[in-house]
Tab-separated table of C-alpha atoms in Angstrom:
chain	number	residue	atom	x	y	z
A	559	UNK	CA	-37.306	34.088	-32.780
A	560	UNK	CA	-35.253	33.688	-29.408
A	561	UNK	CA	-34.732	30.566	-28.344
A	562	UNK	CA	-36.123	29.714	-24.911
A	563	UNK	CA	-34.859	27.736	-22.156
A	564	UNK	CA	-35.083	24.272	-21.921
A	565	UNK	CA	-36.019	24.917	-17.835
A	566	UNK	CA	-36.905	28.508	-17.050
A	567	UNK	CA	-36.280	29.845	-13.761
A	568	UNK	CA	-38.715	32.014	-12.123
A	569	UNK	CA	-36.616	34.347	-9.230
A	570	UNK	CA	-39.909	35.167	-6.873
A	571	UNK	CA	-38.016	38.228	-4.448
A	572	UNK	CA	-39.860	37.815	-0.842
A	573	UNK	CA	-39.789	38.469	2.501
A	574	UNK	CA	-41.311	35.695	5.102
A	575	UNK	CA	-42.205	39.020	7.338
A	576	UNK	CA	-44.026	40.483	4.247
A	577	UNK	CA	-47.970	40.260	4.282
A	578	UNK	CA	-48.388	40.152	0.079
A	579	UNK	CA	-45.742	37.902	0.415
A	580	UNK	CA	-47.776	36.038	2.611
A	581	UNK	CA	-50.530	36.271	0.533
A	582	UNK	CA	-48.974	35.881	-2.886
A	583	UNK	CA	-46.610	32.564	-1.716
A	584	UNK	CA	-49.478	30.078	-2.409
A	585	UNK	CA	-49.945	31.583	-5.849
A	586	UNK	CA	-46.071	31.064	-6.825
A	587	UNK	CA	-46.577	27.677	-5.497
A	588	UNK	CA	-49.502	26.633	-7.439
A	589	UNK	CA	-48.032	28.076	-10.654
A	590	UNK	CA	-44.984	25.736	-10.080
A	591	UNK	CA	-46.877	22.851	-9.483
A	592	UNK	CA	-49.406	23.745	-12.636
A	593	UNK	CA	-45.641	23.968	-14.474
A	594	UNK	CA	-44.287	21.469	-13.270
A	595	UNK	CA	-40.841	20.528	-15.080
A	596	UNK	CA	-41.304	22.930	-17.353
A	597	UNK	CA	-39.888	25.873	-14.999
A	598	UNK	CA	-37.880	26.289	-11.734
A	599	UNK	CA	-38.578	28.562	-9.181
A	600	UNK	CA	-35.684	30.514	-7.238
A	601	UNK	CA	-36.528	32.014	-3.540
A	602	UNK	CA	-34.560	35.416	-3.230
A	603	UNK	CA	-34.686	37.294	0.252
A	604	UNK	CA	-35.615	40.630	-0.111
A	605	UNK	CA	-35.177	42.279	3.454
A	606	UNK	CA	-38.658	44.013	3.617
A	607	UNK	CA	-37.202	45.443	7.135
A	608	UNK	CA	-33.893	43.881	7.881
A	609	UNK	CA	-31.389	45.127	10.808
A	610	UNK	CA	-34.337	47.261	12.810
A	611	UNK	CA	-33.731	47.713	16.316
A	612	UNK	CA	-36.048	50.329	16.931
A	613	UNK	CA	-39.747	49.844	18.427
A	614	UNK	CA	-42.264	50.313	15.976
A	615	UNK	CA	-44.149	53.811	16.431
A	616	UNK	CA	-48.077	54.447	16.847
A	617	UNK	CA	-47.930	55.661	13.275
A	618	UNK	CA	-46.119	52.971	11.858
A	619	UNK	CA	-48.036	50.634	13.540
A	620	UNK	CA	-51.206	52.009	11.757
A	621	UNK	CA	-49.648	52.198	8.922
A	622	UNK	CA	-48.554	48.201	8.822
A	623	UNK	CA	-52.230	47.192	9.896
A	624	UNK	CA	-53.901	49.143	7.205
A	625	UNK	CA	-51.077	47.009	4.547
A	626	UNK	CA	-52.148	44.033	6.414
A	627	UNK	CA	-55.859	44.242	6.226
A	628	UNK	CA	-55.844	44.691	2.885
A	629	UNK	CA	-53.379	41.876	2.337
A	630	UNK	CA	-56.081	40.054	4.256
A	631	UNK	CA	-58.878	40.847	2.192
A	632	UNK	CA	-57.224	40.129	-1.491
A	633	UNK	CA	-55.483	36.489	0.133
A	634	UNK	CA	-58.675	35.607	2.388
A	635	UNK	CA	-55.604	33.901	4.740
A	636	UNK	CA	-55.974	34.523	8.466
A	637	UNK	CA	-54.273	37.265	10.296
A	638	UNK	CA	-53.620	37.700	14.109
A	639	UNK	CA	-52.851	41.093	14.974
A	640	UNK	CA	-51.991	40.630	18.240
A	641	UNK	CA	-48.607	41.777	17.451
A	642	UNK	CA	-49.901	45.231	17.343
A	643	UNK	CA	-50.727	45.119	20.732
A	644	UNK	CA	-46.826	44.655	21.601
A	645	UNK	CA	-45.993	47.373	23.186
A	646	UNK	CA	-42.099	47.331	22.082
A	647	UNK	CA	-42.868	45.610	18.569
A	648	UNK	CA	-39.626	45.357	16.328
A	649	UNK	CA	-40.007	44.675	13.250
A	650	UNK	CA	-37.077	43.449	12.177
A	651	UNK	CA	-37.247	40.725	9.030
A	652	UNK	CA	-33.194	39.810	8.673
A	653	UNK	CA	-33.230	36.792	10.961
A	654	UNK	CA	-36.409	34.878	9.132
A	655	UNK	CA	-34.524	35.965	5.392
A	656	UNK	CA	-31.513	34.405	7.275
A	657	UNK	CA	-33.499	31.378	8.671
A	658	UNK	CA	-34.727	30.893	4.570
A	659	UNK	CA	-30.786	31.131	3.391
A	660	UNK	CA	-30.366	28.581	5.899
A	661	UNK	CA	-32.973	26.153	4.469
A	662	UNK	CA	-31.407	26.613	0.984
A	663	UNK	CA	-28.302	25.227	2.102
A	664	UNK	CA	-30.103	22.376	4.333
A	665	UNK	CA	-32.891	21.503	1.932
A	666	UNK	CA	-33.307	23.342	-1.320
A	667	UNK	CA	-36.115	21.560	-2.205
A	668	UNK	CA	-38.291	22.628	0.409
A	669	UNK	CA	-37.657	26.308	0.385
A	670	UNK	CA	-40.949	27.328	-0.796
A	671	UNK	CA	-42.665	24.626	1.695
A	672	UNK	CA	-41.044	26.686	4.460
A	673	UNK	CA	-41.473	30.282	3.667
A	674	UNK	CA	-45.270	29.023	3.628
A	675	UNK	CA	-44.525	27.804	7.245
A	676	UNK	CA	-42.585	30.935	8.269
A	677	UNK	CA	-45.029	32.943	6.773
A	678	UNK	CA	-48.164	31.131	8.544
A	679	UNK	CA	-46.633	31.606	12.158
A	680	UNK	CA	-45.893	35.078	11.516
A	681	UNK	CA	-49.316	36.059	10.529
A	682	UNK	CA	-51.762	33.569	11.337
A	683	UNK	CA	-50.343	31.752	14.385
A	684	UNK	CA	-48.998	35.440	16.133
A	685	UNK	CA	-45.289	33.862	16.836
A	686	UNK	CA	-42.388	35.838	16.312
A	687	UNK	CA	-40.192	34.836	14.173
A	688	UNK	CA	-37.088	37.142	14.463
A	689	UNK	CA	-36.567	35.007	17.037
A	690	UNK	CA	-34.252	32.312	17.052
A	691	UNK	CA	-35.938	29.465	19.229
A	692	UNK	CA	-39.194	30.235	17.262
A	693	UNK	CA	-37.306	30.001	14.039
A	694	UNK	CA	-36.074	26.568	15.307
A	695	UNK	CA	-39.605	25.102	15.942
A	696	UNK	CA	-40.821	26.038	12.429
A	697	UNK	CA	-38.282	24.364	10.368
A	698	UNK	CA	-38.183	21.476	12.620
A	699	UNK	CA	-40.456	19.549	10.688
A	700	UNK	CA	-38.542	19.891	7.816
A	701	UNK	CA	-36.443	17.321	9.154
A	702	UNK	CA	-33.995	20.093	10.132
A	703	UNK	CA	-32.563	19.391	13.759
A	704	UNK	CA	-31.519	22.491	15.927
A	705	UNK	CA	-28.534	21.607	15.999
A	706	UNK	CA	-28.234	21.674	11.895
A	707	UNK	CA	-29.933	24.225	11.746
A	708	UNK	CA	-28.082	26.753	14.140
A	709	UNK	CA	-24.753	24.779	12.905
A	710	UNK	CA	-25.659	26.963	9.629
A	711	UNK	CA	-27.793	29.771	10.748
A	712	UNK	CA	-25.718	31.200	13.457
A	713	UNK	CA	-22.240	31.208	11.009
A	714	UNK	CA	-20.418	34.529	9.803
A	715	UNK	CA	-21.055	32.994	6.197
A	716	UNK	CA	-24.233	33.363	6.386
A	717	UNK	CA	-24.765	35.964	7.732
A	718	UNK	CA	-22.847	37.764	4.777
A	719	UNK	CA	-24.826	36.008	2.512
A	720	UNK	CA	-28.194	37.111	3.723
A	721	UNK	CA	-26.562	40.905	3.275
A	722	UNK	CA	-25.430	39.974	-0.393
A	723	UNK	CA	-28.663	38.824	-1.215
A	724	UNK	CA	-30.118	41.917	-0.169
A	725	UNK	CA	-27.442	44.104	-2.006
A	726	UNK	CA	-28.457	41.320	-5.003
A	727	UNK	CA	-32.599	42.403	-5.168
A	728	UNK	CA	-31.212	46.483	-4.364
A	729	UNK	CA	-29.197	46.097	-7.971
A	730	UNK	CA	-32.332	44.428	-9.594
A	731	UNK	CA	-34.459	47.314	-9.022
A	732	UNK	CA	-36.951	45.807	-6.568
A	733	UNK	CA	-39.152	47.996	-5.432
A	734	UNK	CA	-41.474	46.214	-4.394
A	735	UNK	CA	-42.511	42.784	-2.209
A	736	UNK	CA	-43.366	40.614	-3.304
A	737	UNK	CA	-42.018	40.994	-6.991
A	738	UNK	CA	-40.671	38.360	-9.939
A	739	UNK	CA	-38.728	38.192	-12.351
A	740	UNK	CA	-37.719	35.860	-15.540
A	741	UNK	CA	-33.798	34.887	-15.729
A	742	UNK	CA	-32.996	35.548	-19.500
A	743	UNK	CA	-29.249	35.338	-20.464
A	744	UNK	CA	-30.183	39.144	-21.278
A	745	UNK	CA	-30.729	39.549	-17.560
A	746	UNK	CA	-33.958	39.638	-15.502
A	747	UNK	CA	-36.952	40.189	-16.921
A	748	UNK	CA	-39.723	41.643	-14.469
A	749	UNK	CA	-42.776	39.495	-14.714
A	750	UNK	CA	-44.780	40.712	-11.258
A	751	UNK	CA	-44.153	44.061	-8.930
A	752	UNK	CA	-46.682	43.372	-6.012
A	753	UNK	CA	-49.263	41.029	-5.002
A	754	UNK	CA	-51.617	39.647	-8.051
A	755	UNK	CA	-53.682	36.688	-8.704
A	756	UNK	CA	-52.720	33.048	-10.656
A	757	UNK	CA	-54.314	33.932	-13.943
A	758	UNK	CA	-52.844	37.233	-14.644
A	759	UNK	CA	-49.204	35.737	-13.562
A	760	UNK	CA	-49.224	33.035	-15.482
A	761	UNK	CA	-50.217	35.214	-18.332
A	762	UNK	CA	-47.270	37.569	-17.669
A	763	UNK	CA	-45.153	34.240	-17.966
A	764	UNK	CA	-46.442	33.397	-20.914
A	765	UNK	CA	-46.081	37.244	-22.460
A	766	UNK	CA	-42.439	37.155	-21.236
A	767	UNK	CA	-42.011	33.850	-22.722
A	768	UNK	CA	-43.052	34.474	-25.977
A	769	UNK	CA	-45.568	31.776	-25.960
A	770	UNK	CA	-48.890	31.983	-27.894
A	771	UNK	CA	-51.880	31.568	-26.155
């Protein structure tokens, strides 16, 4: 039999702009705490809609309510769609994965703490957060100052990191947000593709890790 990993680490592929994301963050958290030292859990930025400078149309405004609403319905989190009513709504999700590179450098230990926090003024609390002062306030009580966190956020580094990381989840095959994978030393394993409840991910887990029920 393969021999396991003393620590396995989890790579959960997200988006804080993404509404199963939204929906599915609490789950990776709970699993984490539930496995607590027994697994690690690595934060990967997606880019669910990075770089858009475009106004959103009628059609794809429909089209991101409908995603939402149901996102609503299987989380039971709050939503406030008054970003729909934005007349020049742009969608664009590279600053907030930027933002979360940023609080990987700052405090690693708290990334999942804060995508919950980007995630919950996004969608429940209405503020945009492709916005840099907004993007301030939320990791402020983090214990990360503006001026640590723009000393960070606003550098060429990272913003070339936030583009690798995207290049990164295009060679894993991610199709999907929010979607996770097991690190073997054969190479990622997919465990999730899209939003699904504690039970049957911790049961993939267990599948992937070869451990009898």
């Amino acid at each position: 039999m393969q021999k396991l990993p003393e620590n396995p680490v989890l790579m959960y592929v997200t988006d804080p702009m993404c509404a199963w994301c939204y929906g599915f963050t609490p789950i990776v958290r709970r699993l984490k705490a539930l496995w607590f030292g027994r697994i690690s859990v690595q934060v990967l930025v997606g880019g669910l809609r990075p770089y858009a400078q475009e106004p959103l149309t009628s059609s794809d405004k429909d089209k991101l309510a409908v995603s939402w609403h149901r996102a609503q319905e299987k989380s039971q989190l709050p939503f406030d769609y008054g970003f729909f009513l934005q007349p020049q709504a742009v969608y664009n999700t590279e600053p907030a994965c930027r933002a979360l590179l940023t609080v990987r450098h700052l405090r690693p230990g708290l990334i999942l703490e804060v995508l919950r926090a980007l995630h919950s003024a996004f969608y429940a609390d209405g503020l945009d957060i492709s916005q840099t002062e907004v993007l301030v306030k939320v990791v402020q009580p983090f214990g990360i100052t503006e001026n640590l966190f723009l000393a960070v956020f606003e550098t060429e580094e990272i913003y070339q990191q936030t583009q690798q990381e995207f290049e990164l989840v295009e060679r894993l095959g991610v199709s999907t947000l929010p979607s996770v994978y097991l690190d073997h030393a054969s190479g990622p394993r997919l465990i999730s593709r899209g939003f699904c409840q504690l039970p049957e991910l911790e049961d993939r887990l267990l599948q992937a890790l070869q451990i009898p029920f």
